[in-house]
Tab-separated table of C-alpha atoms in Angstrom:
chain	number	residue	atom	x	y	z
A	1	UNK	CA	81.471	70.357	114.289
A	2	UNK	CA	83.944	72.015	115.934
A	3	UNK	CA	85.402	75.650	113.843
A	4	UNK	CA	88.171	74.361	112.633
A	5	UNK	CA	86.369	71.372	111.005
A	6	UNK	CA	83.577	73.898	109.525
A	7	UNK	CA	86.348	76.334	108.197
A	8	UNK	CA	87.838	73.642	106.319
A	9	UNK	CA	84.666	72.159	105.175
A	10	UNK	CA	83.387	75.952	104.167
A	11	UNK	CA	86.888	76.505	101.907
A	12	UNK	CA	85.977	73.187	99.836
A	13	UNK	CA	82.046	74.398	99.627
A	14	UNK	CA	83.449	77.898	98.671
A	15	UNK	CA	84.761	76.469	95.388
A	16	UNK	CA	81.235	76.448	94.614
A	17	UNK	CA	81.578	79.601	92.919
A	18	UNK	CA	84.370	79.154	90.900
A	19	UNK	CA	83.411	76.237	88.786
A	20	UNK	CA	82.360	76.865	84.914
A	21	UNK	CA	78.959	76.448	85.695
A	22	UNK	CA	76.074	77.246	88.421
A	23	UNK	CA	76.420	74.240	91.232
A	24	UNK	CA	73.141	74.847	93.058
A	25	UNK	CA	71.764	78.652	92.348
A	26	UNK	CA	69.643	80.203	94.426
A	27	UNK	CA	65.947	79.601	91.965
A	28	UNK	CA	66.309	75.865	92.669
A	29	UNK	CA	64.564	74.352	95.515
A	30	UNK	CA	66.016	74.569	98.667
A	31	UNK	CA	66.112	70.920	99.446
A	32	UNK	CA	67.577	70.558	95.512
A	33	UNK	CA	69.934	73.123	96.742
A	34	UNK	CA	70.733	71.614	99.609
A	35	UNK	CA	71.353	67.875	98.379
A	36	UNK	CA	73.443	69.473	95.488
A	37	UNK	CA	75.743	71.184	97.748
A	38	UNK	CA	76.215	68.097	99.638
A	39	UNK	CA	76.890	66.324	96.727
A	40	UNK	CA	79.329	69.171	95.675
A	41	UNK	CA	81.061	69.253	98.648
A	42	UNK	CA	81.615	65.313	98.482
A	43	UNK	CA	82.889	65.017	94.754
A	44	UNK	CA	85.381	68.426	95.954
A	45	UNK	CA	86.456	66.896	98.746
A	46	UNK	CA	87.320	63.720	96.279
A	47	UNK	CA	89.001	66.298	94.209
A	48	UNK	CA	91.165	68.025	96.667
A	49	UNK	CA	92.854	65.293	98.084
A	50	UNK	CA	93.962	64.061	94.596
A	51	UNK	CA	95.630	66.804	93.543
A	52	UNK	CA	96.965	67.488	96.412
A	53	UNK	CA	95.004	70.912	97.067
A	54	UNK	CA	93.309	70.286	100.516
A	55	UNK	CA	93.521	73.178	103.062
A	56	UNK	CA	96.744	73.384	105.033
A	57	UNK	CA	97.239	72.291	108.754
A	58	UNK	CA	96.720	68.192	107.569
A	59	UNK	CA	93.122	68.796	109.486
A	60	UNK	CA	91.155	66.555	106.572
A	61	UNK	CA	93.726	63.635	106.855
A	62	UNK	CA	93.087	63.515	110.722
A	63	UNK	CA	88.598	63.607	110.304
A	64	UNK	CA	89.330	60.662	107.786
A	65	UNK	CA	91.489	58.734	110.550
A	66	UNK	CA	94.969	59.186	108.582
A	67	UNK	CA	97.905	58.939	110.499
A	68	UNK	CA	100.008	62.221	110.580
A	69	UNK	CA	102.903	60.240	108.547
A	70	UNK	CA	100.304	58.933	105.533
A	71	UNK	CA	98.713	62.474	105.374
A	72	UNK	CA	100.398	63.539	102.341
A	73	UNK	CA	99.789	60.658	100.626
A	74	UNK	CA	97.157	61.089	97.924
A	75	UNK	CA	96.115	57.682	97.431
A	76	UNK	CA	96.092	56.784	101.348
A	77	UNK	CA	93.599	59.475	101.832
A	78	UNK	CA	91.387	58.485	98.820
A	79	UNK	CA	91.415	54.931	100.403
A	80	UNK	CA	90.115	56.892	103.637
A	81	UNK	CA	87.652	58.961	101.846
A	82	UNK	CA	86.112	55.804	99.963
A	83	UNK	CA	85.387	54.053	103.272
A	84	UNK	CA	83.791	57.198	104.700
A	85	UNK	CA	81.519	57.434	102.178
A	86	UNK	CA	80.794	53.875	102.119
A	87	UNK	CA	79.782	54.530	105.765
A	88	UNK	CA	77.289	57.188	104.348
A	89	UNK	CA	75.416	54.645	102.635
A	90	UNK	CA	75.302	51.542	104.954
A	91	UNK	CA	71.968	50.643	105.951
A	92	UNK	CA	70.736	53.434	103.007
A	93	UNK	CA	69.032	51.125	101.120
A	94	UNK	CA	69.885	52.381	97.532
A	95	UNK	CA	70.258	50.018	94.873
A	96	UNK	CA	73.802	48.886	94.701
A	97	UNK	CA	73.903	49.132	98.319
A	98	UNK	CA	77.116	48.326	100.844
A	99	UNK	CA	75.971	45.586	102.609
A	100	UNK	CA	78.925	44.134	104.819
A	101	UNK	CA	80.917	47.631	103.734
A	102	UNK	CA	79.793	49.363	106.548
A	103	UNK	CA	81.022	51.325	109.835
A	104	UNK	CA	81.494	50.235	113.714
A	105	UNK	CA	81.558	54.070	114.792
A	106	UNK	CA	78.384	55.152	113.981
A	107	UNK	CA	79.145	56.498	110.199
A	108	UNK	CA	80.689	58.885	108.556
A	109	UNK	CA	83.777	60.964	110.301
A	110	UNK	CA	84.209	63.829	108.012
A	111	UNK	CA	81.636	66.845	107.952
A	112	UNK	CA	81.336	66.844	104.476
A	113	UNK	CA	80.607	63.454	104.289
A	114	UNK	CA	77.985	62.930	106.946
A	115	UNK	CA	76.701	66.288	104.979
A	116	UNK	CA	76.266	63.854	102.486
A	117	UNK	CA	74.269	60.976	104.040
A	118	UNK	CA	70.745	62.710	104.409
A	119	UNK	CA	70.867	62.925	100.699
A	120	UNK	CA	71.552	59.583	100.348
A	121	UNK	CA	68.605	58.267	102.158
A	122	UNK	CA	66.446	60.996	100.962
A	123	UNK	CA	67.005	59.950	97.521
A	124	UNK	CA	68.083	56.275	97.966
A	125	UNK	CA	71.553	57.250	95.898
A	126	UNK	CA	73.829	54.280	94.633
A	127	UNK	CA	77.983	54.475	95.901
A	128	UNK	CA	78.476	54.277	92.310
A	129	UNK	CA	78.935	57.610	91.031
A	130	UNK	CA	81.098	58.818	94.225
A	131	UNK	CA	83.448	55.480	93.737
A	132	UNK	CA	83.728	56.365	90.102
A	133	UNK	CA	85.148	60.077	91.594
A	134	UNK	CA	87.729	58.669	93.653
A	135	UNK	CA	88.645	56.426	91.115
A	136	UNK	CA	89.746	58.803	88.477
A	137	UNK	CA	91.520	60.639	91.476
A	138	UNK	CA	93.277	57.925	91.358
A	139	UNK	CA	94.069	57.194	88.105
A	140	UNK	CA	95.700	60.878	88.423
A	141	UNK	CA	98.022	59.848	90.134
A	142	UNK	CA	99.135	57.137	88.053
A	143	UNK	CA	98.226	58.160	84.606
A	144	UNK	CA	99.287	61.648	83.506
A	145	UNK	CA	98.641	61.295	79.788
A	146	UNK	CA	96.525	59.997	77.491
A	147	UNK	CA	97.339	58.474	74.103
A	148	UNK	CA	94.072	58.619	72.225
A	149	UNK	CA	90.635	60.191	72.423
A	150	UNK	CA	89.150	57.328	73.612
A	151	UNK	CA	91.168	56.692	76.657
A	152	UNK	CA	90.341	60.470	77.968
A	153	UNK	CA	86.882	59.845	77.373
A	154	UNK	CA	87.286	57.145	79.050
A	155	UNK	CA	88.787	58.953	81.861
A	156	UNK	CA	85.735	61.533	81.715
A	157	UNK	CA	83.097	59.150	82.325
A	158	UNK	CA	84.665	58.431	86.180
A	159	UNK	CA	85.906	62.200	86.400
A	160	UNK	CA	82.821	63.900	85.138
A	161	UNK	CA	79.856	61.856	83.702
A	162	UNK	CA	78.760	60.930	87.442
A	163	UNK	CA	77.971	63.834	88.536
A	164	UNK	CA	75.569	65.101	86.237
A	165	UNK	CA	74.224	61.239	86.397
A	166	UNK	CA	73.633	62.196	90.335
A	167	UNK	CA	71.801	65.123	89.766
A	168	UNK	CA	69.203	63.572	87.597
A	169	UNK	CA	69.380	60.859	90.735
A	170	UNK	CA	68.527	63.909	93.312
A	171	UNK	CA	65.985	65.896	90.780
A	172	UNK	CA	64.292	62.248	90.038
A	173	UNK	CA	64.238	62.642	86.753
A	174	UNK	CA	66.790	60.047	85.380
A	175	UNK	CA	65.844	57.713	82.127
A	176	UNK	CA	67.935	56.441	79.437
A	177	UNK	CA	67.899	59.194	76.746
A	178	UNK	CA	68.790	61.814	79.931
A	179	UNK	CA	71.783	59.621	81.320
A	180	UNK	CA	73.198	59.600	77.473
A	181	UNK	CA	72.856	63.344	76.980
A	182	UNK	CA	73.972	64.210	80.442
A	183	UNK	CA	77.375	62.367	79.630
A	184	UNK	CA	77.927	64.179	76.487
A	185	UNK	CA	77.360	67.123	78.603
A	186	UNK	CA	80.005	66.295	81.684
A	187	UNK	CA	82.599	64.992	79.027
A	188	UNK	CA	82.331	68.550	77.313
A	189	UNK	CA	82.563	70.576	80.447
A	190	UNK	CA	85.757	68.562	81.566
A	191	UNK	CA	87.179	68.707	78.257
A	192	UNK	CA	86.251	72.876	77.953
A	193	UNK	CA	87.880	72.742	82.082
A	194	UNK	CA	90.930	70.791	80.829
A	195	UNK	CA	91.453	73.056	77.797
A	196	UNK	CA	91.416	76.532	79.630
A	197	UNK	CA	93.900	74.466	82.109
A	198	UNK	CA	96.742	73.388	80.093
A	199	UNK	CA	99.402	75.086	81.503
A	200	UNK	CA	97.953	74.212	85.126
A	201	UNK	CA	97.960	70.568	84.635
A	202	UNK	CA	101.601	70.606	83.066
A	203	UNK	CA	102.565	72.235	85.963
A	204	UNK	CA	100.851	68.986	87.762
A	205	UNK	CA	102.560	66.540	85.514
A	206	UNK	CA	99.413	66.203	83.589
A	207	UNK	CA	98.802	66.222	80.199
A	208	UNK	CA	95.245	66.289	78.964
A	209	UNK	CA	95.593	66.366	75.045
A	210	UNK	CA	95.486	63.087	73.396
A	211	UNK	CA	98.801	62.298	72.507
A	212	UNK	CA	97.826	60.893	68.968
A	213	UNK	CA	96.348	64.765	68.433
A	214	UNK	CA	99.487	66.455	69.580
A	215	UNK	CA	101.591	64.098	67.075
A	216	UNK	CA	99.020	65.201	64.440
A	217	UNK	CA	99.649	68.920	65.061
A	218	UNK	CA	103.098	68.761	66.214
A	219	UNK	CA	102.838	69.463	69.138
A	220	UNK	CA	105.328	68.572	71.930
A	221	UNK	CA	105.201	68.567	75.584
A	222	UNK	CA	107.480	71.776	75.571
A	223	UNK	CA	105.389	73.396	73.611
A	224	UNK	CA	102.790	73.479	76.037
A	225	UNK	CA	105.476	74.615	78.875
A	226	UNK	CA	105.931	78.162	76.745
A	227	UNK	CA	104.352	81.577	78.103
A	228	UNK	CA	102.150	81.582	75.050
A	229	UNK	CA	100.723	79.045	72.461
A	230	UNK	CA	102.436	78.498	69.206
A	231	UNK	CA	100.147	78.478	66.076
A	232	UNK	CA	100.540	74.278	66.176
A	233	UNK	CA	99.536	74.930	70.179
A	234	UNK	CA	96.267	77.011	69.098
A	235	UNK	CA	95.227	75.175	66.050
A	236	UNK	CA	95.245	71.763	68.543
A	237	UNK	CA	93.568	73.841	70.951
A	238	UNK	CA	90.723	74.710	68.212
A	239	UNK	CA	90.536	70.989	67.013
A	240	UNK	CA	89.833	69.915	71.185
A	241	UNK	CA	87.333	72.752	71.621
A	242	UNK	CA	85.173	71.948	68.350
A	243	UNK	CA	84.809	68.519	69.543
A	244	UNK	CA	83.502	69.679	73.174
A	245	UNK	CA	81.507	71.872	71.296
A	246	UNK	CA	79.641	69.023	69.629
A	247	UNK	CA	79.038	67.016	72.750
A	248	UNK	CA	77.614	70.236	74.238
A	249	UNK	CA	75.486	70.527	71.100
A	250	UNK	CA	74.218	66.859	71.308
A	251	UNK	CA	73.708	66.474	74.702
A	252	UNK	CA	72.143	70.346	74.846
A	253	UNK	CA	68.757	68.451	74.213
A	254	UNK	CA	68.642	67.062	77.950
A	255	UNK	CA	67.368	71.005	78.743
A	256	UNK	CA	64.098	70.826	76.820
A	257	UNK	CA	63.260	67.059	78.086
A	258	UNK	CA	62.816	68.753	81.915
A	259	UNK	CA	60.627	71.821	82.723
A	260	UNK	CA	60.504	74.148	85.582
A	261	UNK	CA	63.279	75.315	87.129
A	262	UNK	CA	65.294	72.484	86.505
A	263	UNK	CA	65.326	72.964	83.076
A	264	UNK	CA	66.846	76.654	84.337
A	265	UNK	CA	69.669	74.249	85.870
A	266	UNK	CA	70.603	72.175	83.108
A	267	UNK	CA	70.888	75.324	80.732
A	268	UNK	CA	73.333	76.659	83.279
A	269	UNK	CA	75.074	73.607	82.857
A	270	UNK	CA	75.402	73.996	78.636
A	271	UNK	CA	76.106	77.538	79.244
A	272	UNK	CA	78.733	77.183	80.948
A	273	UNK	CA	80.446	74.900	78.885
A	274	UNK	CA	79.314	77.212	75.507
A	275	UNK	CA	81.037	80.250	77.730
A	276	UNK	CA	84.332	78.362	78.503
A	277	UNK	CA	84.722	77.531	74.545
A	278	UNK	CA	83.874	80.977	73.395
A	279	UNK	CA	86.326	82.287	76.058
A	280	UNK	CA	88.632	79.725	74.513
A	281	UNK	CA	87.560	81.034	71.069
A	282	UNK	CA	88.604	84.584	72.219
A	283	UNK	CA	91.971	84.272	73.186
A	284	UNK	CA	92.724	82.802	69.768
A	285	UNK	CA	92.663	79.332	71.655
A	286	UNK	CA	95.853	79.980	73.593
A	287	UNK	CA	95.257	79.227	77.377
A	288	UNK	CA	98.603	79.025	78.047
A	289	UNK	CA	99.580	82.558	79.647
A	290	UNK	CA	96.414	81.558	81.685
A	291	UNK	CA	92.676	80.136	81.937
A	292	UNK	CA	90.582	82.066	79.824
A	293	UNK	CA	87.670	82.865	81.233
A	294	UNK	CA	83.907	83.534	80.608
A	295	UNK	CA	82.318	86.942	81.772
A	296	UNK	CA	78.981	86.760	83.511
A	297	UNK	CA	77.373	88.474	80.436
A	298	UNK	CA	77.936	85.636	78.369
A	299	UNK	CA	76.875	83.088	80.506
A	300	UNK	CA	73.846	84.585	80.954
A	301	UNK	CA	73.397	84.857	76.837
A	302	UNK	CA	74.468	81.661	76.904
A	303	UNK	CA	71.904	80.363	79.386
A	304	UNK	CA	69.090	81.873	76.895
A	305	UNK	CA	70.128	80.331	74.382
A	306	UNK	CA	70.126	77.093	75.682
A	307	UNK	CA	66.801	77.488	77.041
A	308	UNK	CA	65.592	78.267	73.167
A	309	UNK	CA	66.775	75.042	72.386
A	310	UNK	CA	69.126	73.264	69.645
A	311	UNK	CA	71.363	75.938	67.561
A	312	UNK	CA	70.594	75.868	63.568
């Protein structure tokens, strides 16, 4: 890898530590930590090119094989990214796997993604969850609002759901009952994430609040384009939160079906969502003169509580 490849694969990994909640801390294993990060770095990588946010100099769009004139295009370099990481799992062996999918160079081109394919043999991961990624990067770019609840949960299970469903994959501890609670957990931390974003999405062309709610509160699209949140803005706000809050609250369960320091993990996971709420909760549900955030006090209250288990 040469540096300029690892500095651009080190600014996606270093978004690690921005994210609502704890991505691979340092009590885990470090092969857990190490598979996670890969995974991270992947499902970032995914991320960035969709909104447009990978780093400058067009050095991404040339590991994936894009021509210098397609390297601005968001859904070319999706396309590229979902044949690398098919490349990652030919020959892997994982259920689901990619026979006749696979590569003539010897795998994966970008760093991030041959990061990646150790953990896929390791723990014989399906292409699933990653296509499901790079799908809702895609719907981005053609879908920008969504007219009922439904459709953005919809939208969450490809944008968040699989990557909670991959960590049970790498801590081998998936089952039914865990894949159902995990959801309700991912769908609540994108939800709590889309919330403190409002005004950042607008400014995307993105609109995150079922459109059915904002009829119901009156609320319209240049509402959500003022420095601060009208009392229709906040009370919509509340009504979005409160149903986060109860997928948090019935997923929060996953955390006492695991022990050991992955239970640790999966609180981290709740508590981060419970923190980005109560932030929410604290600016009187207006994000829009900016992403309210949660302090590292209440994340760690928040982790404790989780790891007491359900809330009375």
């Amino acid at each position: 890898m040469t540096a300029r490849t690892d500095a651009s694969s080190r600014a996606v990994l270093d978004k690690a530590a921005r994210e609502n909640f704890p991505v691979a801390p340092f009590f885990l294993p470090a092969a857990w930590r190490n598979d996670l990060m890969a995974v991270y770095g992947c499902a970032r990588l995914v991320d960035d090119a969709g909104d447009g946010d990978l780093p400058p100099g067009r050095g991404d769009a040339a590991l994936l094989g894009v021509p210098g004139d397609a390297a601005d295009d968001r859904l070319v370099l999706l396309d590229a990214i979902e044949r690398d990481l098919l490349r990652a799992f030919d020959g892997a062996g994982g259920a689901g796997g990619t026979e006749g999918a696979g590569s003539t160079d010897g795998g994966p081109r970008h760093p991030l993604v041959r990061a990646l394919r150790p953990t896929v043999l390791r723990h014989r991961l399906d292409p699933g969850p990653f296509l499901a990624l790079i799908e809702a990067n895609r719907q981005d770019q053609r879908t920008t609002r969504y007219a009922t609840w439904d459709d953005l949960l919809a939208y969450c299970d490809l944008s968040a759901n699989p990557v909670g469903r991959l960590v049970l994959a790498i801590t081998g501890t998936t089952s039914p009952e865990r894949l159902r609670r995990s959801d309700e957990i991912c769908t609540a931390l994108q939800i709590a994430e889309h919330l403190q974003d409002v005004a950042e999405d607008l400014a995307r062309g993105r609109i995150y609040l079922p459109a059915e709610d904002m009829e119901r509160f009156g609320v319209t699209e240049a509402d959500l384009a003022r420095p601060t949140g009208s009392r229709a803005v906040r009370d919509l706000v509340r009504f979005e939160a409160d149903r986060a809050r109860a997928l948090l609250d019935a997923g929060a369960p996953l955390v006492g079906s695991v022990r050991g320091r992955l239970r640790l993990l999966l609180a981290g996971f709740v508590a981060g969502g419970r923190a980005a709420l109560a932030a929410l909760e604290d600016a009187d549900h207006d994000p829009l003169p900016g992403p309210p955030r949660a302090s590292r006090a209440r994340l760690v209250r928040e982790a404790a509580a989780a790891l007491r288990g359900p809330r009375r």
